Amino acid sequence: MRFPLFVEAVARRAELSTDQAATISRAVLQTLGERITADEAGDLAAQLPDDVGGYLAAPEGAGATGAAVEFLYRVAERSAVDPAVAEVGTRAVLATLRETVTVGEFQDLVAQLPRGFDAMVDPIPRPPYDV
C-alpha cells in the first residue's frame, strides 16, 4: 500500500479531506516512531512501503514516553488540528495500520503503547475455532 492509498483509507475512516488525512497520518507515524523502540519501528517499517514506513524513523534521542492524551496532543500540534480531530485521525491511522501489517506485528506495536491506547485500537479478532 503506497502512501496515497494509505491516506485514502485514513480519510475514509476519519471522514477527513485527503490533505488533512495525509498530514495527520504523517504526524501519527512520526509520533509512533518516537514512542516505540527502534527495533519495533524497523520491524513495522519493514512491512510498510518506504513512503509510509519512512515516517517511523525517530530522531536521535527519541524514545519519549507518555500517555495516550500526550500522544494525541503531540499529533494535534504536529498536524495543526484540534485534539478531537487528532483523536479521530489517530484511530483511523491505527485501524489502517492494523489492516496493512500482520496481526503479530500489530500486536507487537500495541504492546509498546501505554494502556490509554486500548480505547483507540479495535480489538484484534481471534482466529475462529474448529468445531
Short mmCIF file of C-alpha atoms in Angstrom, two decimals:
data_model
loop_
_atom_site.label_atom_id
_atom_site.label_comp_id
_atom_site.label_asym_id
_atom_site.label_seq_id
_atom_site.Cartn_x
_atom_site.Cartn_y
_atom_site.Cartn_z
CA MET A 1 0.00 0.00 0.00
CA ARG A 2 1.59 3.26 -1.14
CA PHE A 3 1.18 6.42 0.94
CA PRO A 4 -1.66 7.85 -1.23
CA LEU A 5 -3.68 4.64 -0.74
CA PHE A 6 -2.89 4.64 2.98
CA VAL A 7 -4.10 8.26 3.18
CA GLU A 8 -7.27 7.47 1.23
CA ALA A 9 -8.10 4.71 3.73
CA VAL A 10 -7.47 7.08 6.65
CA ALA A 11 -9.55 9.83 5.02
CA ARG A 12 -12.50 7.46 4.50
CA ARG A 13 -12.35 6.11 8.05
CA ALA A 14 -11.98 9.52 9.70
CA GLU A 15 -14.17 11.43 7.23
CA LEU A 16 -11.34 13.90 6.60
CA SER A 17 -10.10 15.58 3.46
CA THR A 18 -7.21 13.81 1.77
CA ASP A 19 -4.84 16.66 2.63
CA GLN A 20 -5.80 16.61 6.29
CA ALA A 21 -5.61 12.80 6.41
CA ALA A 22 -2.09 12.93 4.91
CA THR A 23 -0.94 15.48 7.47
CA ILE A 24 -2.41 13.54 10.37
CA SER A 25 -1.03 10.23 9.04
CA ARG A 26 2.48 11.67 8.94
CA ALA A 27 2.06 13.12 12.44
CA VAL A 28 0.79 9.84 13.89
CA LEU A 29 3.56 7.79 12.29
CA GLN A 30 6.25 10.25 13.41
CA THR A 31 4.87 10.28 16.94
CA LEU A 32 4.66 6.47 16.98
CA GLY A 33 8.29 6.39 15.89
CA GLU A 34 9.18 8.41 18.99
CA ARG A 35 7.19 6.13 21.30
CA ILE A 36 8.33 2.66 20.23
CA THR A 37 11.75 1.07 20.25
CA ALA A 38 13.98 1.45 17.22
CA ASP A 39 13.77 -2.32 16.66
CA GLU A 40 9.97 -2.25 16.66
CA ALA A 41 9.93 0.79 14.36
CA GLY A 42 12.21 -1.11 11.99
CA ASP A 43 10.04 -4.23 12.11
CA LEU A 44 6.90 -2.21 11.49
CA ALA A 45 8.50 -0.16 8.70
CA ALA A 46 9.67 -3.38 7.02
CA GLN A 47 6.02 -4.33 6.47
CA LEU A 48 5.12 -0.90 5.08
CA PRO A 49 6.09 0.71 1.79
CA ASP A 50 9.11 3.01 2.10
CA ASP A 51 6.98 6.09 1.65
CA VAL A 52 4.85 5.09 4.67
CA GLY A 53 7.44 3.38 6.87
CA GLY A 54 9.91 6.22 6.43
CA TYR A 55 7.84 8.39 8.75
CA LEU A 56 8.53 5.99 11.63
CA ALA A 57 12.20 6.92 11.80
CA ALA A 58 12.67 8.57 15.18
CA PRO A 59 15.13 11.44 15.52
CA GLU A 60 18.24 10.94 17.64
CA GLY A 61 17.44 10.98 21.34
CA ALA A 62 13.83 9.94 20.76
CA GLY A 63 12.08 7.44 22.96
CA ALA A 64 9.54 9.69 24.55
CA THR A 65 7.04 8.09 26.82
CA GLY A 66 3.68 9.32 27.90
CA ALA A 67 0.02 8.61 27.99
CA ALA A 68 -2.36 8.50 25.08
CA VAL A 69 -3.50 12.06 25.84
CA GLU A 70 0.05 13.37 25.44
CA PHE A 71 0.36 11.41 22.21
CA LEU A 72 -2.83 13.00 20.87
CA TYR A 73 -1.69 16.49 21.82
CA ARG A 74 1.60 15.87 20.01
CA VAL A 75 -0.28 14.68 16.90
CA ALA A 76 -2.61 17.71 17.12
CA GLU A 77 0.36 20.05 17.43
CA ARG A 78 2.24 18.45 14.53
CA SER A 79 -0.77 18.46 12.24
CA ALA A 80 -2.20 21.81 13.40
CA VAL A 81 -5.64 20.37 14.21
CA ASP A 82 -7.91 20.27 17.22
CA PRO A 83 -7.18 17.37 19.66
CA ALA A 84 -10.58 15.84 18.85
CA VAL A 85 -9.68 15.71 15.15
CA ALA A 86 -6.27 14.30 16.10
CA GLU A 87 -8.00 11.51 18.03
CA VAL A 88 -10.29 10.60 15.13
CA GLY A 89 -7.32 10.67 12.77
CA THR A 90 -5.15 8.61 15.11
CA ARG A 91 -7.85 5.95 15.40
CA ALA A 92 -8.10 5.85 11.59
CA VAL A 93 -4.32 5.56 11.16
CA LEU A 94 -4.11 2.74 13.72
CA ALA A 95 -7.01 0.90 12.03
CA THR A 96 -5.30 1.29 8.66
CA LEU A 97 -2.01 0.04 10.09
CA ARG A 98 -3.86 -2.92 11.55
CA GLU A 99 -5.09 -3.88 8.07
CA THR A 100 -1.71 -3.24 6.45
CA VAL A 101 0.66 -5.29 8.63
CA THR A 102 0.49 -8.81 10.01
CA VAL A 103 -1.51 -9.50 13.16
CA GLY A 104 1.67 -10.36 15.05
CA GLU A 105 3.37 -7.12 14.05
CA PHE A 106 0.33 -5.07 15.03
CA GLN A 107 0.22 -6.85 18.39
CA ASP A 108 3.92 -6.05 18.90
CA LEU A 109 3.20 -2.38 18.16
CA VAL A 110 0.23 -2.19 20.52
CA ALA A 111 2.23 -3.93 23.27
CA GLN A 112 4.64 -0.97 23.31
CA LEU A 113 1.92 1.65 23.64
CA PRO A 114 0.62 2.89 27.01
CA ARG A 115 -2.63 1.48 28.34
CA GLY A 116 -4.60 4.55 27.31
CA PHE A 117 -4.27 3.41 23.72
CA ASP A 118 -6.54 0.44 24.33
CA ALA A 119 -9.56 2.65 23.68
CA MET A 120 -8.16 3.78 20.33
CA VAL A 121 -7.30 0.33 19.00
CA ASP A 122 -10.03 -2.05 17.92
CA PRO A 123 -9.62 -5.49 19.47
CA ILE A 124 -7.67 -7.92 17.35
CA PRO A 125 -10.02 -10.75 16.45
CA ARG A 126 -9.07 -14.22 17.50
CA PRO A 127 -8.88 -16.89 14.82
CA PRO A 128 -12.05 -18.98 14.54
CA TYR A 129 -12.08 -22.24 16.44
CA ASP A 130 -12.60 -25.51 14.61
CA VAL A 131 -15.86 -27.04 15.69
#
